[in-house]
Amino acid sequence: MSWLDIVIFLVLGIGLLVGAKRGFVRQVFGLVGLLIAIALGYSFMEGVGGWLENKVGLPVEYSPLAGFGLVFLGAQLFFMIITRGVDRFIRNIVFIGTINRILGGAFGVVTACLALSLVLYVLASVGLPPSEVRGDSALYEVVYQFFPQTWSLATAQFPELAELSERFNTGL
């Protein structure tokens, strides 16, 4: 086992612990809230940005970004309030609370693996870790490929994701 494998295990272990502490419901609601907030922000950024231009005098070059931010933050706040209420209810039910924590741990590992995969992708673009360290690792390639494979699966199931990604890549 290489030092890179130890780092990968530590990150996944932290994901397990944090996920178990937060619980499945809280994590899933948080993720869904984030995705909906992004979609709403993107959908309404022009309209809200135009409103900010007229009412506040915001410069036109900043208005779409400000519109996105305002809608995004509002949606996130809404989902945060809903999530906390549902989470409090779930935690008070003993059996469901235990299952919530177990599933939360599993979800935490998946989330940590996705995040670590993105970090490894960025690091690989600048040659880190060195190829000999990557080659010595039993876990590197599996974790490295996790995000690209997940993204391919998601865009195959939901073509709108590919369109949204393309729109962001070509500029808002």
PDB file of C-alpha atoms in Angstrom:
ATOM      1  CA  MET A   1       0.000   0.000   0.000  1.00  0.00           C
ATOM      2  CA  SER A   2       1.460   3.343  -1.059  1.00  0.00           C
ATOM      3  CA  TRP A   3       1.199   6.682   0.722  1.00  0.00           C
ATOM      4  CA  LEU A   4      -1.328   7.749  -1.924  1.00  0.00           C
ATOM      5  CA  ASP A   5      -3.565   4.798  -1.010  1.00  0.00           C
ATOM      6  CA  ILE A   6      -3.397   5.866   2.642  1.00  0.00           C
ATOM      7  CA  VAL A   7      -4.433   9.421   1.699  1.00  0.00           C
ATOM      8  CA  ILE A   8      -7.305   8.068  -0.416  1.00  0.00           C
ATOM      9  CA  PHE A   9      -8.465   5.817   2.455  1.00  0.00           C
ATOM     10  CA  LEU A  10      -8.311   8.756   4.872  1.00  0.00           C
ATOM     11  CA  VAL A  11     -10.405  10.983   2.605  1.00  0.00           C
ATOM     12  CA  LEU A  12     -12.978   8.229   2.058  1.00  0.00           C
ATOM     13  CA  GLY A  13     -13.003   7.500   5.810  1.00  0.00           C
ATOM     14  CA  ILE A  14     -13.666  11.155   6.572  1.00  0.00           C
ATOM     15  CA  GLY A  15     -16.494  11.043   4.017  1.00  0.00           C
ATOM     16  CA  LEU A  16     -17.926   8.009   5.823  1.00  0.00           C
ATOM     17  CA  LEU A  17     -17.804   9.686   9.236  1.00  0.00           C
ATOM     18  CA  VAL A  18     -19.169  13.032   8.064  1.00  0.00           C
ATOM     19  CA  GLY A  19     -21.891  11.292   6.060  1.00  0.00           C
ATOM     20  CA  ALA A  20     -22.940   9.146   9.016  1.00  0.00           C
ATOM     21  CA  LYS A  21     -23.052  12.194  11.265  1.00  0.00           C
ATOM     22  CA  ARG A  22     -25.109  14.278   8.831  1.00  0.00           C
ATOM     23  CA  GLY A  23     -27.368  11.415   7.738  1.00  0.00           C
ATOM     24  CA  PHE A  24     -28.683  10.381   4.359  1.00  0.00           C
ATOM     25  CA  VAL A  25     -31.742  12.621   4.333  1.00  0.00           C
ATOM     26  CA  ARG A  26     -29.780  15.761   5.112  1.00  0.00           C
ATOM     27  CA  GLN A  27     -27.148  14.997   2.484  1.00  0.00           C
ATOM     28  CA  VAL A  28     -29.615  14.098  -0.257  1.00  0.00           C
ATOM     29  CA  PHE A  29     -31.821  17.117   0.448  1.00  0.00           C
ATOM     30  CA  GLY A  30     -28.699  19.274   0.453  1.00  0.00           C
ATOM     31  CA  LEU A  31     -27.550  17.888  -2.899  1.00  0.00           C
ATOM     32  CA  VAL A  32     -31.002  18.155  -4.466  1.00  0.00           C
ATOM     33  CA  GLY A  33     -31.327  21.683  -3.086  1.00  0.00           C
ATOM     34  CA  LEU A  34     -27.964  22.625  -4.568  1.00  0.00           C
ATOM     35  CA  LEU A  35     -28.877  21.236  -7.993  1.00  0.00           C
ATOM     36  CA  ILE A  36     -32.285  22.934  -7.975  1.00  0.00           C
ATOM     37  CA  ALA A  37     -30.723  26.208  -6.793  1.00  0.00           C
ATOM     38  CA  ILE A  38     -28.224  26.064  -9.675  1.00  0.00           C
ATOM     39  CA  ALA A  39     -30.987  25.295 -12.189  1.00  0.00           C
ATOM     40  CA  LEU A  40     -33.243  28.060 -10.850  1.00  0.00           C
ATOM     41  CA  GLY A  41     -30.373  30.529 -10.711  1.00  0.00           C
ATOM     42  CA  TYR A  42     -29.450  29.762 -14.292  1.00  0.00           C
ATOM     43  CA  SER A  43     -33.077  29.906 -15.471  1.00  0.00           C
ATOM     44  CA  PHE A  44     -33.919  33.228 -13.808  1.00  0.00           C
ATOM     45  CA  MET A  45     -30.577  35.063 -13.816  1.00  0.00           C
ATOM     46  CA  GLU A  46     -31.485  37.250 -16.798  1.00  0.00           C
ATOM     47  CA  GLY A  47     -34.901  38.251 -15.459  1.00  0.00           C
ATOM     48  CA  VAL A  48     -33.731  38.917 -11.915  1.00  0.00           C
ATOM     49  CA  GLY A  49     -30.600  40.594 -13.271  1.00  0.00           C
ATOM     50  CA  GLY A  50     -32.756  42.908 -15.396  1.00  0.00           C
ATOM     51  CA  TRP A  51     -34.877  43.714 -12.361  1.00  0.00           C
ATOM     52  CA  LEU A  52     -31.696  44.555 -10.397  1.00  0.00           C
ATOM     53  CA  GLU A  53     -30.557  46.819 -13.252  1.00  0.00           C
ATOM     54  CA  ASN A  54     -33.835  48.751 -13.148  1.00  0.00           C
ATOM     55  CA  LYS A  55     -34.418  48.899  -9.391  1.00  0.00           C
ATOM     56  CA  VAL A  56     -30.882  49.138  -8.003  1.00  0.00           C
ATOM     57  CA  GLY A  57     -28.989  50.568 -10.964  1.00  0.00           C
ATOM     58  CA  LEU A  58     -26.652  47.591 -11.203  1.00  0.00           C
ATOM     59  CA  PRO A  59     -24.368  47.742 -14.276  1.00  0.00           C
ATOM     60  CA  VAL A  60     -25.546  45.519 -17.133  1.00  0.00           C
ATOM     61  CA  GLU A  61     -22.307  43.499 -17.187  1.00  0.00           C
ATOM     62  CA  TYR A  62     -22.851  42.353 -13.580  1.00  0.00           C
ATOM     63  CA  SER A  63     -26.613  41.926 -13.571  1.00  0.00           C
ATOM     64  CA  PRO A  64     -26.834  38.289 -14.805  1.00  0.00           C
ATOM     65  CA  LEU A  65     -24.254  37.149 -12.253  1.00  0.00           C
ATOM     66  CA  ALA A  66     -25.991  39.084  -9.476  1.00  0.00           C
ATOM     67  CA  GLY A  67     -29.348  37.655 -10.598  1.00  0.00           C
ATOM     68  CA  PHE A  68     -27.945  34.136 -10.499  1.00  0.00           C
ATOM     69  CA  GLY A  69     -26.473  34.733  -7.052  1.00  0.00           C
ATOM     70  CA  LEU A  70     -29.673  36.160  -5.616  1.00  0.00           C
ATOM     71  CA  VAL A  71     -31.877  33.327  -6.905  1.00  0.00           C
ATOM     72  CA  PHE A  72     -29.280  30.704  -5.949  1.00  0.00           C
ATOM     73  CA  LEU A  73     -28.961  32.001  -2.378  1.00  0.00           C
ATOM     74  CA  GLY A  74     -32.728  32.266  -1.947  1.00  0.00           C
ATOM     75  CA  ALA A  75     -33.287  28.709  -3.164  1.00  0.00           C
ATOM     76  CA  GLN A  76     -30.444  27.401  -0.988  1.00  0.00           C
ATOM     77  CA  LEU A  77     -31.894  29.118   2.078  1.00  0.00           C
ATOM     78  CA  PHE A  78     -35.335  27.656   1.342  1.00  0.00           C
ATOM     79  CA  PHE A  79     -33.939  24.123   0.980  1.00  0.00           C
ATOM     80  CA  MET A  80     -31.790  24.520   4.091  1.00  0.00           C
ATOM     81  CA  ILE A  81     -34.882  25.318   6.170  1.00  0.00           C
ATOM     82  CA  ILE A  82     -36.845  22.392   4.693  1.00  0.00           C
ATOM     83  CA  THR A  83     -33.896  20.019   5.160  1.00  0.00           C
ATOM     84  CA  ARG A  84     -33.427  20.894   8.818  1.00  0.00           C
ATOM     85  CA  GLY A  85     -37.103  20.335   9.536  1.00  0.00           C
ATOM     86  CA  VAL A  86     -37.185  16.940   7.837  1.00  0.00           C
ATOM     87  CA  ASP A  87     -33.877  15.955   9.457  1.00  0.00           C
ATOM     88  CA  ARG A  88     -35.136  16.793  12.965  1.00  0.00           C
ATOM     89  CA  PHE A  89     -38.227  14.690  12.361  1.00  0.00           C
ATOM     90  CA  ILE A  90     -36.209  11.702  11.046  1.00  0.00           C
ATOM     91  CA  ARG A  91     -33.652  11.772  13.878  1.00  0.00           C
ATOM     92  CA  ASN A  92     -36.406  11.386  16.465  1.00  0.00           C
ATOM     93  CA  ILE A  93     -37.550   8.068  14.990  1.00  0.00           C
ATOM     94  CA  VAL A  94     -35.053   5.547  16.412  1.00  0.00           C
ATOM     95  CA  PHE A  95     -35.095   2.838  13.740  1.00  0.00           C
ATOM     96  CA  ILE A  96     -35.275   5.223  10.796  1.00  0.00           C
ATOM     97  CA  GLY A  97     -32.633   7.436  12.416  1.00  0.00           C
ATOM     98  CA  THR A  98     -30.183   4.512  12.510  1.00  0.00           C
ATOM     99  CA  ILE A  99     -30.828   3.612   8.876  1.00  0.00           C
ATOM    100  CA  ASN A 100     -30.481   7.300   8.004  1.00  0.00           C
ATOM    101  CA  ARG A 101     -26.998   7.360   9.560  1.00  0.00           C
ATOM    102  CA  ILE A 102     -25.873   4.108   7.888  1.00  0.00           C
ATOM    103  CA  LEU A 103     -27.053   5.266   4.456  1.00  0.00           C
ATOM    104  CA  GLY A 104     -25.560   8.679   5.198  1.00  0.00           C
ATOM    105  CA  GLY A 105     -22.166   7.046   5.707  1.00  0.00           C
ATOM    106  CA  ALA A 106     -22.421   5.261   2.361  1.00  0.00           C
ATOM    107  CA  PHE A 107     -23.529   8.458   0.633  1.00  0.00           C
ATOM    108  CA  GLY A 108     -20.652  10.287   2.315  1.00  0.00           C
ATOM    109  CA  VAL A 109     -18.150   7.818   0.849  1.00  0.00           C
ATOM    110  CA  VAL A 110     -19.616   8.292  -2.646  1.00  0.00           C
ATOM    111  CA  THR A 111     -19.557  12.082  -2.266  1.00  0.00           C
ATOM    112  CA  ALA A 112     -15.958  12.012  -1.003  1.00  0.00           C
ATOM    113  CA  CYS A 113     -14.982   9.758  -3.904  1.00  0.00           C
ATOM    114  CA  LEU A 114     -16.537  12.180  -6.415  1.00  0.00           C
ATOM    115  CA  ALA A 115     -14.770  15.154  -4.840  1.00  0.00           C
ATOM    116  CA  LEU A 116     -11.465  13.296  -4.639  1.00  0.00           C
ATOM    117  CA  SER A 117     -11.821  12.210  -8.255  1.00  0.00           C
ATOM    118  CA  LEU A 118     -12.194  15.850  -9.307  1.00  0.00           C
ATOM    119  CA  VAL A 119      -9.162  16.851  -7.222  1.00  0.00           C
ATOM    120  CA  LEU A 120      -7.089  14.027  -8.733  1.00  0.00           C
ATOM    121  CA  TYR A 121      -8.198  15.102 -12.209  1.00  0.00           C
ATOM    122  CA  VAL A 122      -7.043  18.668 -11.604  1.00  0.00           C
ATOM    123  CA  LEU A 123      -3.762  17.503 -10.065  1.00  0.00           C
ATOM    124  CA  ALA A 124      -3.115  15.114 -12.976  1.00  0.00           C
ATOM    125  CA  SER A 125      -3.389  18.057 -15.373  1.00  0.00           C
ATOM    126  CA  VAL A 126      -0.230  19.484 -13.768  1.00  0.00           C
ATOM    127  CA  GLY A 127       1.536  16.118 -13.435  1.00  0.00           C
ATOM    128  CA  LEU A 128       0.736  15.436  -9.774  1.00  0.00           C
ATOM    129  CA  PRO A 129       1.146  13.005  -8.208  1.00  0.00           C
ATOM    130  CA  PRO A 130       4.110  11.745 -10.238  1.00  0.00           C
ATOM    131  CA  SER A 131       3.374   8.843 -12.593  1.00  0.00           C
ATOM    132  CA  GLU A 132       5.431   6.370 -10.531  1.00  0.00           C
ATOM    133  CA  VAL A 133       3.357   7.189  -7.423  1.00  0.00           C
ATOM    134  CA  ARG A 134       0.144   6.776  -9.410  1.00  0.00           C
ATOM    135  CA  GLY A 135       1.380   3.462 -10.755  1.00  0.00           C
ATOM    136  CA  ASP A 136       2.206   2.171  -7.255  1.00  0.00           C
ATOM    137  CA  SER A 137      -1.273   2.981  -5.956  1.00  0.00           C
ATOM    138  CA  ALA A 138      -3.937   0.287  -5.932  1.00  0.00           C
ATOM    139  CA  LEU A 139      -6.752   2.839  -5.585  1.00  0.00           C
ATOM    140  CA  TYR A 140      -5.660   5.790  -7.718  1.00  0.00           C
ATOM    141  CA  GLU A 141      -7.073   4.701 -11.072  1.00  0.00           C
ATOM    142  CA  VAL A 142     -10.413   3.586  -9.600  1.00  0.00           C
ATOM    143  CA  VAL A 143     -10.935   6.888  -7.776  1.00  0.00           C
ATOM    144  CA  TYR A 144      -9.504   8.944 -10.658  1.00  0.00           C
ATOM    145  CA  GLN A 145     -12.065   7.463 -13.083  1.00  0.00           C
ATOM    146  CA  PHE A 146     -15.017   7.748 -10.674  1.00  0.00           C
ATOM    147  CA  PHE A 147     -16.177  11.253 -11.639  1.00  0.00           C
ATOM    148  CA  PRO A 148     -15.767  10.869 -15.432  1.00  0.00           C
ATOM    149  CA  GLN A 149     -17.656   7.565 -15.365  1.00  0.00           C
ATOM    150  CA  THR A 150     -20.372   9.014 -13.135  1.00  0.00           C
ATOM    151  CA  TRP A 151     -20.694  12.065 -15.409  1.00  0.00           C
ATOM    152  CA  SER A 152     -20.953   9.857 -18.515  1.00  0.00           C
ATOM    153  CA  LEU A 153     -23.676   7.803 -16.861  1.00  0.00           C
ATOM    154  CA  ALA A 154     -25.546  10.929 -15.716  1.00  0.00           C
ATOM    155  CA  THR A 155     -25.417  12.618 -19.139  1.00  0.00           C
ATOM    156  CA  ALA A 156     -26.537   9.387 -20.822  1.00  0.00           C
ATOM    157  CA  GLN A 157     -29.572   9.281 -18.519  1.00  0.00           C
ATOM    158  CA  PHE A 158     -30.204  13.045 -18.549  1.00  0.00           C
ATOM    159  CA  PRO A 159     -29.122  14.672 -21.852  1.00  0.00           C
ATOM    160  CA  GLU A 160     -30.108  18.072 -20.425  1.00  0.00           C
ATOM    161  CA  LEU A 161     -27.004  17.876 -18.219  1.00  0.00           C
ATOM    162  CA  ALA A 162     -24.777  17.715 -21.281  1.00  0.00           C
ATOM    163  CA  GLU A 163     -26.595  20.714 -22.780  1.00  0.00           C
ATOM    164  CA  LEU A 164     -26.282  22.693 -19.543  1.00  0.00           C
ATOM    165  CA  SER A 165     -22.605  21.808 -19.277  1.00  0.00           C
ATOM    166  CA  GLU A 166     -22.030  22.906 -22.868  1.00  0.00           C
ATOM    167  CA  ARG A 167     -23.799  26.229 -22.239  1.00  0.00           C
ATOM    168  CA  PHE A 168     -21.570  26.900 -19.228  1.00  0.00           C
ATOM    169  CA  ASN A 169     -18.454  25.925 -21.211  1.00  0.00           C
ATOM    170  CA  THR A 170     -19.291  28.344 -24.037  1.00  0.00           C
ATOM    171  CA  GLY A 171     -20.024  31.158 -21.616  1.00  0.00           C
ATOM    172  CA  LEU A 172     -23.200  32.330 -19.971  1.00  0.00           C
TER     173      LEU A 172
END
